[in-house]
Amino acid sequence: MLTKKELKELKLKSNSVRINIIKMISESKSGHPAGSLGIVDILITLYSKLIKHNPKKPNWNKRDRFILSPGHVCPALYATLAEEGYFKKEELITLRKLGSKLQGHPHKEDLQGIELSTASLGQGLGAAVGIALGLKLNKSKNYVYCISSDGEHDEGSVWEAVNAANKYKLNNLINIIDVNNIQICGYTKDVWPLESFKAKYESFNWKVIEINGNNHCQIVSAIEKAKKLNYPVCIVAYTVPGKGVSFMEHKYQWHGKAPNQEEKESALQELEKERELIIK
Amino acid sequence: MDSVRELKSTRQGFGKALLELGKKNKKVVVLSADLTSSVQAHKFEEKYPTRFFQAGVAEQNMISMATGLSLESFIPFATSFGVFVPMRCLDQIRVSVCYNNSNVKLVGSHCGLSTGEDGATHQALEDVASLRSLPNMTIIEPCDYNQTILATKAIVNMNGPAYLRIHRPKMKQLTKISSKFKIGKADIIQKGEKLTIITSGPVLVEVIKASKILVKEKIINFKPEIINCHTIKPIDYKTIINSVKKTNKVLVIQDHQIVGGLGSSVCEVLSQHFPAPVKILGMKDKFGESGSPKELWHRYGLDHEGIMREIKKFV
């Protein structure tokens, strides 16, 4: 459980990450704002409170492993890693620029703290399964956290991985699905209906916990609960795409479009206002 | 000692090497996509069950799992038929394996027409072409049982992605287990003149036979130079160019599509460094069919008769 102070801190960090996401994507004039904004609260809560990691030693052997399968929401991950001290926040605006550590989709050879280069959808969970197997073989007690997206569950390879985790009883694997209901061409219900994740994962013998993925307290309790279950656990996290910027919220049109100058300013104004409210 | 006379397949060589590696190197793990004994990994499974992962008929996830295992410092062999690994899971290989420079070893068995009776769906003739353009990938096609043992051990000792192209039929052994094997270093099997023959894989048997007959029956009045180019990528520029400087003519023989195989690689080298006439024997943009390996090599001009015919025409 989070204390009031901890919650306030998480909210402030999340807000700061959102402000950076808007600045980064505006500066690069391309990128994926909606998904990035939606996933911030999960990332910040994981990195601040739940994942064992050490920004000074990104390859620390006792770290928990983290895979971001939908690599396109990496602005949120980059801003979170900067928030946690992996690199200087000033570098964030180099996103997608020539020679930047911050590639358009994350590349582990460019940035310390990235476990696996991802973004071709449907590969992250399978790699997480392999890591979980490897950790067990090495008798490590660490966990593997994977964030996958609802849209990427269109890929059959995701379901191969879901099956594999059941076969190998991977109780050290937690898959958080960011269910934001949008993908490039529209709402997931129209593009490729996927509901219900809960019923589907349960039929593969996973344990499922459903939460509001923009609620820090629910994220903490879900992970705490997941670690007590002796199963692979899927956390179905319902998030608001574009969260915090009213004109982007729930709009699939903001999946992969950068805000123009005017939109950027209006988004930042809104987020600054939110910041003041959190501080109060 | 393995008798040189005994007929054995490259896939058996792979199985033998796995057993040795299993004992010596605790980091070696094996994944199978429901083809364990076909790729000769069954003995490893029996002996080292905790380091063997049955991945089911799900090649894409097998490659992802292998990537994850490699991140935890294991050396995974992801095994299947060459038609499935690499081709069923090429994007996983491109991004999770090659872009990440993961220490994953891919093994495609039943490659080439020599797969035989199973026919076109199971004869990998495009695997090298599929992988050759991927950065960080090493591609090796050993010519016989012994060389496969050496190649399997060699790819464990290198860091990064590698693909081992192996085969079903039992063949005469051409190399010794005591032979030297170095990734990226082609072997000159026969020193010669006027024609460089470059090949990889078991079809080398037919190349040697063709050369012997042509010389013995005085159909040609020279010995061609024969290069066993077991490492298709990175290709051994030096050995190839040095040979062609001497002979000025190249014949490439491959149990693979002409498009994108060893011959293409040789042409890329020569066109940029030492242009010379090249002829490539292989599949001419067609699928294979059922038949015995011998019959198929005969039909598609890859047996010694077909090779002799081409050499006579070419020189």
XYZ file of C-alpha atoms in Angstrom:
595
model
C 0.000 0.000 0.000
C 1.054 3.559 -0.647
C 1.154 6.320 1.933
C -0.351 9.694 1.004
C 3.143 11.087 0.603
C 4.234 8.239 -1.630
C 1.133 8.619 -3.761
C 1.738 12.323 -4.164
C 5.316 11.635 -5.168
C 4.235 9.100 -7.779
C 1.640 11.496 -9.163
C 4.241 14.237 -9.458
C 6.703 11.961 -11.188
C 4.023 10.742 -13.587
C 3.105 14.313 -14.378
C 6.745 15.191 -15.010
C 7.108 12.204 -17.347
C 3.989 13.291 -19.248
C 5.338 16.796 -19.684
C 8.567 15.338 -21.038
C 6.713 13.026 -23.409
C 4.907 15.986 -24.971
C 8.145 17.946 -25.269
C 10.053 14.993 -26.761
C 7.472 14.025 -29.354
C 6.860 17.663 -30.360
C 10.577 18.213 -30.766
C 11.057 15.091 -32.881
C 7.885 15.868 -34.846
C 7.028 12.182 -34.806
C 6.246 9.434 -32.333
C 3.382 7.874 -30.427
C 1.833 10.170 -27.820
C -1.432 8.423 -26.904
C 0.010 5.091 -25.805
C 3.003 6.775 -24.181
C 0.834 9.051 -22.043
C -1.462 6.180 -21.101
C 1.252 3.908 -19.774
C 3.114 6.433 -17.606
C 1.508 5.557 -14.267
C 2.369 1.867 -14.695
C 5.985 2.594 -15.614
C 6.574 5.109 -12.855
C 5.006 2.866 -10.220
C 7.024 -0.134 -11.383
C 10.341 1.713 -11.480
C 9.792 3.760 -8.307
C 8.272 1.134 -6.082
C 8.186 -2.374 -7.480
C 11.025 -3.393 -9.761
C 14.412 -4.183 -8.208
C 16.874 -2.162 -10.235
C 19.870 0.088 -9.916
C 20.287 3.049 -12.274
C 23.980 3.190 -11.399
C 24.407 -0.470 -12.355
C 21.949 -1.178 -15.157
C 23.309 -4.712 -15.614
C 23.208 -5.572 -11.910
C 22.697 -9.321 -11.812
C 20.088 -9.179 -9.053
C 17.819 -6.787 -10.941
C 14.314 -7.748 -11.923
C 13.995 -7.904 -15.681
C 11.710 -5.554 -17.554
C 10.587 -5.886 -21.161
C 8.573 -3.250 -22.980
C 7.097 -5.238 -25.831
C 5.251 -2.380 -27.607
C 8.476 -0.469 -28.147
C 6.675 2.417 -29.825
C 5.625 3.821 -26.434
C 9.296 4.201 -25.523
C 9.074 7.976 -24.939
C 7.334 7.007 -21.675
C 10.097 4.523 -20.840
C 12.885 6.973 -21.723
C 11.351 9.725 -19.608
C 10.848 7.252 -16.745
C 14.453 6.037 -16.926
C 15.646 9.648 -16.925
C 13.370 10.360 -13.955
C 14.989 7.412 -12.154
C 18.492 8.633 -12.907
C 19.647 6.391 -15.757
C 20.686 9.425 -17.795
C 20.232 13.189 -17.819
C 16.802 14.572 -18.577
C 18.399 17.057 -20.982
C 19.028 14.154 -23.344
C 15.316 13.424 -23.669
C 14.783 15.952 -26.446
C 17.259 14.076 -28.658
C 14.533 11.460 -29.193
C 14.557 10.111 -32.776
C 17.423 12.384 -33.816
C 20.499 11.218 -35.677
C 23.080 9.783 -33.296
C 20.735 9.769 -30.282
C 20.716 7.044 -27.642
C 16.975 7.422 -27.803
C 16.066 5.594 -30.966
C 12.540 5.788 -32.360
C 12.051 2.327 -30.931
C 14.274 1.248 -28.030
C 17.625 -0.348 -28.797
C 19.572 -1.965 -26.019
C 22.929 -1.360 -27.668
C 22.262 2.374 -27.599
C 20.842 2.812 -24.124
C 21.820 1.193 -20.829
C 18.755 0.026 -18.971
C 17.013 -1.422 -22.014
C 16.836 -5.180 -21.563
C 15.781 -5.980 -25.122
C 15.352 -3.997 -28.329
C 11.695 -4.308 -29.168
C 8.900 -2.865 -31.280
C 8.173 -5.581 -33.760
C 5.002 -6.533 -31.945
C 4.421 -9.982 -30.520
C 7.989 -10.756 -29.498
C 8.368 -9.299 -26.006
C 6.318 -11.809 -24.057
C 8.109 -14.759 -25.671
C 11.461 -13.251 -24.736
C 10.138 -12.687 -21.199
C 9.222 -16.374 -21.074
C 12.783 -17.249 -22.096
C 14.197 -14.917 -19.451
C 11.921 -16.470 -16.817
C 13.189 -19.928 -17.809
C 16.771 -18.671 -17.655
C 16.276 -17.112 -14.217
C 14.889 -20.396 -12.917
C 17.784 -22.370 -14.406
C 20.160 -19.957 -12.691
C 18.161 -20.322 -9.454
C 17.514 -16.599 -9.374
C 14.568 -15.274 -7.364
C 14.095 -12.244 -9.596
C 10.935 -11.512 -11.510
C 10.351 -10.726 -15.166
C 7.912 -7.924 -15.831
C 6.607 -7.605 -19.350
C 4.383 -4.851 -20.614
C 2.429 -5.891 -23.663
C -0.252 -3.969 -25.493
C -3.810 -4.947 -26.257
C -3.291 -4.425 -29.997
C -0.267 -6.681 -30.146
C -2.415 -9.564 -28.967
C -3.580 -9.724 -32.606
C -0.272 -11.530 -33.160
C -0.509 -15.313 -32.822
C 3.013 -15.412 -31.425
C 1.764 -13.735 -28.235
C -0.561 -16.651 -27.621
C 2.280 -19.101 -28.265
C 4.118 -17.361 -25.434
C 1.035 -17.405 -23.185
C 0.866 -21.156 -23.695
C 4.580 -21.575 -23.035
C 4.342 -19.742 -19.688
C 1.616 -22.158 -18.632
C 3.578 -25.194 -19.784
C 6.617 -24.164 -17.778
C 4.588 -22.873 -14.780
C 6.423 -19.582 -14.785
C 5.490 -18.096 -11.422
C 8.254 -15.518 -11.886
C 6.571 -13.867 -14.881
C 4.122 -10.969 -14.719
C 2.582 -9.733 -17.958
C 0.877 -6.364 -17.741
C -1.407 -5.734 -20.685
C -1.898 -2.078 -21.430
C -5.513 -2.157 -22.570
C -6.015 1.299 -24.052
C -8.514 0.158 -26.681
C -6.775 1.829 -29.593
C -4.418 0.756 -32.348
C -3.223 2.477 -35.512
C -6.275 1.923 -37.679
C -8.919 2.478 -35.029
C -10.468 1.125 -31.867
C -9.381 -2.435 -31.090
C -12.999 -3.540 -30.921
C -13.330 -2.617 -34.611
C -9.872 -3.537 -35.898
C -9.541 -6.920 -34.230
C -11.812 -7.714 -31.263
C -9.828 -9.213 -28.388
C -12.064 -9.198 -25.332
C -12.055 -10.785 -22.948
C -8.406 -10.887 -21.942
C -9.454 -12.194 -18.542
C -11.337 -15.188 -19.932
C -8.663 -15.902 -22.507
C -5.716 -15.826 -20.102
C -7.638 -17.820 -17.489
C -8.326 -20.490 -20.074
C -4.550 -20.738 -20.529
C -4.205 -21.329 -16.767
C -2.850 -17.924 -15.906
C -4.106 -15.931 -12.933
C -5.635 -12.629 -13.956
C -5.980 -9.367 -12.038
C -7.938 -6.489 -13.572
C -7.075 -2.932 -12.600
C -7.328 0.686 -13.561
C -3.880 1.125 -15.058
C -3.816 4.834 -14.321
C -4.299 4.285 -10.591
C -0.975 4.018 -8.775
C -2.480 2.321 -5.698
C -4.167 -0.367 -7.769
C -0.927 -1.020 -9.659
C 0.975 -1.544 -6.398
C -1.622 -3.867 -4.887
C -1.933 -5.863 -8.121
C 1.813 -6.560 -8.231
C 1.920 -7.370 -4.524
C -0.929 -9.799 -5.028
C 0.609 -11.262 -8.197
C 3.795 -12.169 -6.355
C 1.821 -14.225 -3.866
C 0.179 -16.318 -6.567
C 2.150 -19.317 -7.649
C 1.308 -18.817 -11.328
C 2.178 -16.742 -14.336
C 0.089 -13.636 -13.742
C -1.558 -11.350 -16.232
C -2.522 -7.894 -15.024
C -5.144 -6.490 -17.338
C -4.563 -2.769 -16.917
C -7.238 -0.583 -18.433
C -5.629 2.734 -19.310
C -6.712 5.960 -20.932
C -4.743 6.598 -24.119
C -3.583 10.215 -24.195
C -4.100 10.433 -20.404
C -3.692 13.937 -19.018
C -4.188 15.763 -22.316
C -7.935 16.088 -22.795
C -7.925 16.476 -26.579
C -5.834 13.309 -26.977
C -7.698 11.112 -24.531
C -9.385 8.035 -26.082
C -8.596 9.243 -29.617
C -6.956 6.592 -31.778
C -5.961 9.391 -34.152
C -3.253 10.245 -31.586
C -1.713 6.784 -31.734
C 1.137 7.892 -33.952
C 0.917 11.650 -34.533
C 3.054 14.415 -33.058
C 1.352 17.546 -31.680
C 2.027 20.795 -33.577
C 3.254 23.910 -31.762
C -0.223 25.048 -30.757
C -1.262 21.582 -29.606
C 1.967 21.190 -27.697
C 1.415 24.425 -25.782
C -2.141 23.577 -24.948
C -1.100 20.080 -23.775
C 1.677 21.490 -21.596
C -0.691 24.076 -20.110
C -3.054 21.319 -19.098
C -0.289 19.228 -17.575
C 1.138 22.222 -15.678
C -2.307 22.873 -14.278
C -2.509 19.228 -13.184
C 0.874 19.639 -11.499
C -0.353 22.597 -9.467
C -3.380 20.607 -8.347
C -1.186 17.659 -7.240
C 1.100 19.986 -5.262
C -1.888 21.544 -3.499
C 37.034 -43.289 -33.656
C 34.541 -42.504 -36.332
C 35.398 -44.511 -39.378
C 35.731 -42.395 -42.487
C 34.056 -45.128 -44.480
C 30.881 -45.138 -42.437
C 28.020 -43.190 -43.975
C 26.732 -40.475 -41.675
C 24.667 -37.319 -41.953
C 25.470 -33.777 -40.956
C 22.485 -33.819 -38.612
C 24.029 -36.779 -36.806
C 27.182 -34.735 -36.465
C 25.122 -31.998 -34.858
C 23.577 -34.487 -32.405
C 27.003 -35.818 -31.487
C 28.417 -32.334 -30.927
C 25.439 -31.381 -28.758
C 26.125 -34.305 -26.446
C 29.737 -33.298 -26.037
C 28.819 -29.663 -25.515
C 26.141 -30.635 -23.013
C 28.772 -32.283 -20.877
C 31.428 -29.600 -21.216
C 29.406 -26.422 -21.204
C 26.553 -26.006 -18.727
C 25.414 -22.873 -20.547
C 24.372 -24.814 -23.648
C 20.603 -25.313 -23.835
C 18.520 -26.774 -26.643
C 15.057 -25.858 -27.884
C 13.056 -28.013 -30.253
C 9.927 -27.241 -32.240
C 8.554 -30.788 -32.061
C 11.305 -32.201 -34.273
C 13.685 -33.399 -31.580
C 14.874 -36.665 -33.074
C 14.665 -35.351 -36.649
C 17.339 -32.811 -35.774
C 19.108 -35.423 -33.621
C 18.661 -33.538 -30.362
C 16.937 -36.468 -28.622
C 20.059 -37.728 -26.903
C 20.739 -34.294 -25.467
C 17.143 -34.252 -24.211
C 17.591 -37.640 -22.508
C 20.862 -36.722 -20.918
C 20.246 -33.083 -19.983
C 16.476 -32.757 -19.532
C 16.659 -29.547 -17.471
C 18.529 -27.828 -20.276
C 16.177 -29.013 -22.983
C 13.015 -27.073 -23.833
C 10.287 -28.538 -25.960
C 8.782 -25.460 -27.615
C 6.026 -27.228 -29.545
C 5.119 -26.457 -33.141
C 5.552 -22.769 -32.401
C 8.758 -21.618 -34.035
C 8.193 -17.889 -33.554
C 7.921 -18.262 -29.807
C 10.835 -20.697 -29.795
C 13.072 -17.956 -31.193
C 11.752 -15.436 -28.677
C 12.349 -17.892 -25.821
C 15.850 -18.592 -27.112
C 16.476 -14.842 -27.110
C 15.336 -14.606 -23.492
C 17.553 -17.521 -22.480
C 20.510 -15.892 -24.200
C 19.869 -12.718 -22.175
C 20.371 -14.831 -19.059
C 23.764 -15.906 -20.411
C 22.738 -19.273 -21.798
C 23.773 -20.407 -25.271
C 20.543 -21.645 -26.837
C 20.308 -23.834 -29.918
C 16.906 -23.252 -31.535
C 16.360 -26.232 -33.773
C 13.901 -27.220 -36.475
C 13.762 -27.916 -40.197
C 15.337 -25.246 -42.389
C 11.945 -24.481 -43.901
C 10.636 -23.428 -40.471
C 13.764 -21.958 -38.887
C 14.554 -19.441 -40.339
C 11.565 -18.985 -42.573
C 8.576 -19.311 -40.251
C 10.101 -16.962 -37.712
C 12.183 -14.590 -39.801
C 11.007 -11.415 -38.071
C 11.856 -12.825 -34.637
C 15.289 -13.646 -36.036
C 15.672 -10.185 -37.520
C 14.677 -8.162 -34.469
C 15.042 -10.283 -31.331
C 18.119 -12.169 -32.503
C 20.045 -10.068 -35.027
C 19.189 -6.491 -34.008
C 19.852 -7.424 -30.383
C 22.965 -9.343 -31.411
C 21.663 -12.153 -29.200
C 23.858 -15.171 -28.674
C 21.300 -17.499 -30.272
C 22.308 -20.426 -32.472
C 19.772 -21.394 -35.117
C 19.825 -24.856 -36.580
C 17.948 -25.700 -39.765
C 17.995 -29.358 -40.665
C 16.690 -31.071 -43.809
C 18.075 -28.381 -46.058
C 18.285 -28.646 -49.797
C 16.925 -31.103 -52.322
C 18.808 -33.806 -50.448
C 15.870 -33.840 -48.006
C 14.302 -36.062 -50.623
C 10.944 -37.772 -50.418
C 9.117 -35.217 -48.256
C 9.052 -32.934 -51.270
C 8.955 -29.209 -51.831
C 7.336 -28.035 -48.581
C 10.123 -29.627 -46.553
C 13.143 -28.898 -48.728
C 14.725 -25.680 -47.505
C 16.079 -24.020 -50.633
C 15.637 -20.401 -49.583
C 16.985 -20.414 -46.027
C 20.400 -18.976 -46.851
C 18.843 -16.284 -49.033
C 16.473 -15.378 -46.199
C 19.244 -14.955 -43.654
C 22.127 -13.652 -45.706
C 20.915 -10.052 -45.729
C 20.538 -9.831 -41.944
C 23.283 -7.888 -40.137
C 25.188 -9.780 -37.393
C 24.229 -13.207 -38.777
C 26.856 -15.891 -39.361
C 25.861 -18.710 -41.732
C 27.616 -22.062 -41.837
C 26.928 -25.086 -43.999
C 29.259 -27.963 -43.135
C 29.977 -30.617 -45.753
C 29.892 -33.754 -43.629
C 29.473 -35.346 -40.218
C 32.894 -34.447 -38.863
C 32.812 -30.902 -40.086
C 29.401 -30.449 -38.488
C 30.818 -31.459 -35.126
C 33.574 -28.876 -35.515
C 31.167 -26.212 -36.779
C 28.730 -26.768 -33.903
C 31.505 -26.327 -31.361
C 32.849 -23.297 -33.226
C 29.540 -21.430 -33.123
C 29.344 -21.980 -29.364
C 32.740 -20.342 -29.041
C 31.704 -17.237 -30.960
C 29.420 -14.584 -29.541
C 26.357 -13.610 -31.554
C 23.765 -15.074 -33.890
C 24.654 -18.023 -36.080
C 22.783 -20.364 -38.390
C 23.890 -23.940 -38.938
C 22.560 -25.460 -42.168
C 22.423 -29.234 -41.910
C 20.990 -32.147 -43.865
C 19.196 -35.444 -43.717
C 20.988 -38.012 -45.921
C 23.882 -40.137 -44.813
C 26.923 -39.505 -46.936
C 30.524 -40.416 -47.283
C 32.754 -38.461 -44.924
C 35.170 -36.085 -46.558
C 36.912 -34.465 -43.619
C 38.584 -35.708 -40.488
C 37.620 -34.804 -36.965
C 41.220 -33.680 -36.515
C 40.894 -31.192 -39.411
C 41.112 -27.492 -38.714
C 37.887 -25.542 -38.774
C 37.734 -21.801 -38.550
C 34.593 -19.750 -39.031
C 35.066 -17.516 -42.048
C 38.033 -19.453 -43.399
C 37.245 -21.500 -46.497
C 39.088 -24.767 -47.075
C 40.905 -25.437 -50.313
C 40.071 -29.087 -50.801
C 42.041 -29.449 -54.007
C 44.623 -27.072 -55.354
C 44.293 -26.542 -59.077
C 44.142 -24.187 -62.032
C 41.931 -22.746 -64.779
C 38.702 -23.094 -62.791
C 37.728 -22.419 -59.197
C 34.833 -24.502 -57.962
C 33.220 -23.099 -54.836
C 30.676 -25.095 -52.904
C 29.212 -25.705 -49.463
C 27.464 -28.658 -47.864
C 27.341 -32.351 -48.790
C 27.089 -31.645 -52.514
C 30.883 -31.395 -52.220
C 30.912 -35.195 -52.601
C 29.554 -34.817 -56.113
C 31.967 -32.012 -56.937
C 34.972 -34.115 -55.965
C 33.650 -37.081 -57.894
C 33.049 -34.984 -61.022
C 36.536 -33.503 -60.891
C 38.142 -36.914 -60.413
C 36.356 -38.458 -63.383
C 37.067 -35.510 -65.685
C 40.776 -35.608 -64.881
C 41.094 -39.391 -64.862
C 39.340 -39.811 -68.198
C 41.316 -36.884 -69.562
C 38.187 -35.007 -70.494
C 39.912 -31.958 -69.089
C 43.677 -31.511 -69.000
C 43.875 -29.691 -65.675
C 42.813 -30.066 -62.071
C 40.238 -27.484 -61.027
C 40.702 -25.773 -57.676
C 37.973 -26.844 -55.249
C 36.993 -24.646 -52.323
C 34.729 -25.842 -49.527
C 33.224 -22.532 -48.485
C 31.518 -23.785 -45.311
C 31.062 -20.276 -43.959
C 28.639 -18.589 -46.321
C 28.619 -15.463 -44.163
C 30.993 -13.804 -43.464
C 32.418 -15.024 -46.741
C 36.146 -15.629 -47.067
C 37.024 -12.849 -49.554
C 40.690 -13.570 -49.415
C 40.680 -17.250 -50.313
C 38.140 -16.705 -53.081
C 39.908 -13.729 -54.667
C 43.341 -15.352 -54.436
C 42.046 -18.455 -56.151
C 40.212 -16.591 -58.898
C 43.251 -14.416 -59.579
C 44.910 -17.678 -60.539
C 42.060 -19.356 -62.408
C 39.954 -16.469 -63.765
C 36.810 -18.557 -63.816
C 34.341 -19.637 -61.141
C 31.722 -22.319 -60.841
C 29.556 -22.268 -57.723
C 27.564 -25.348 -56.771
C 24.879 -25.168 -54.112
C 21.884 -27.216 -53.030
C 19.849 -24.005 -52.696
C 18.046 -21.528 -54.920
C 20.419 -19.722 -57.244
C 18.806 -16.500 -56.010
C 20.496 -15.301 -52.855
C 22.692 -18.281 -52.048
C 26.434 -18.893 -51.876
C 26.777 -18.049 -55.585
C 25.239 -14.620 -55.057
C 27.660 -14.029 -52.243
C 30.611 -15.029 -54.442
C 29.338 -12.672 -57.168
C 29.116 -9.826 -54.655
C 32.726 -10.409 -53.705
C 34.056 -10.743 -57.241
C 32.056 -7.927 -58.831
C 33.517 -5.514 -56.296
C 37.065 -6.837 -56.037
C 38.001 -8.997 -59.006
C 35.376 -9.321 -61.746
C 35.477 -12.758 -63.398
C 32.989 -15.025 -65.173
C 30.841 -16.939 -62.686
C 28.394 -19.744 -63.281
C 26.055 -20.909 -60.523
C 24.489 -24.354 -60.310
C 21.493 -24.585 -58.034
C 17.720 -24.436 -58.121
C 16.551 -22.240 -60.963
C 13.756 -20.328 -59.235
C 11.625 -23.439 -58.817
C 10.315 -25.520 -55.949
C 11.587 -29.058 -55.469
C 9.536 -32.251 -55.538
C 9.483 -35.769 -54.091
C 12.147 -38.293 -54.965
C 15.256 -39.802 -53.467
C 18.115 -37.372 -52.796
C 20.130 -39.006 -55.577
C 17.307 -38.769 -58.077
C 16.690 -35.138 -57.208
C 20.337 -34.104 -57.471
C 20.371 -35.891 -60.824
C 17.227 -34.233 -62.095
C 18.337 -30.765 -61.090
C 21.901 -31.125 -62.304
C 23.628 -31.240 -58.941
C 25.031 -34.774 -59.125
C 28.487 -35.489 -60.540
C 27.084 -36.019 -64.032
C 25.365 -32.645 -64.055
C 28.448 -30.976 -62.625
C 30.726 -32.646 -65.218
C 28.439 -31.462 -67.986
C 28.635 -27.869 -66.767
C 32.393 -27.945 -66.286
C 32.889 -29.232 -69.829
C 30.646 -26.498 -71.228
C 32.223 -23.802 -69.101
C 35.936 -24.361 -69.738
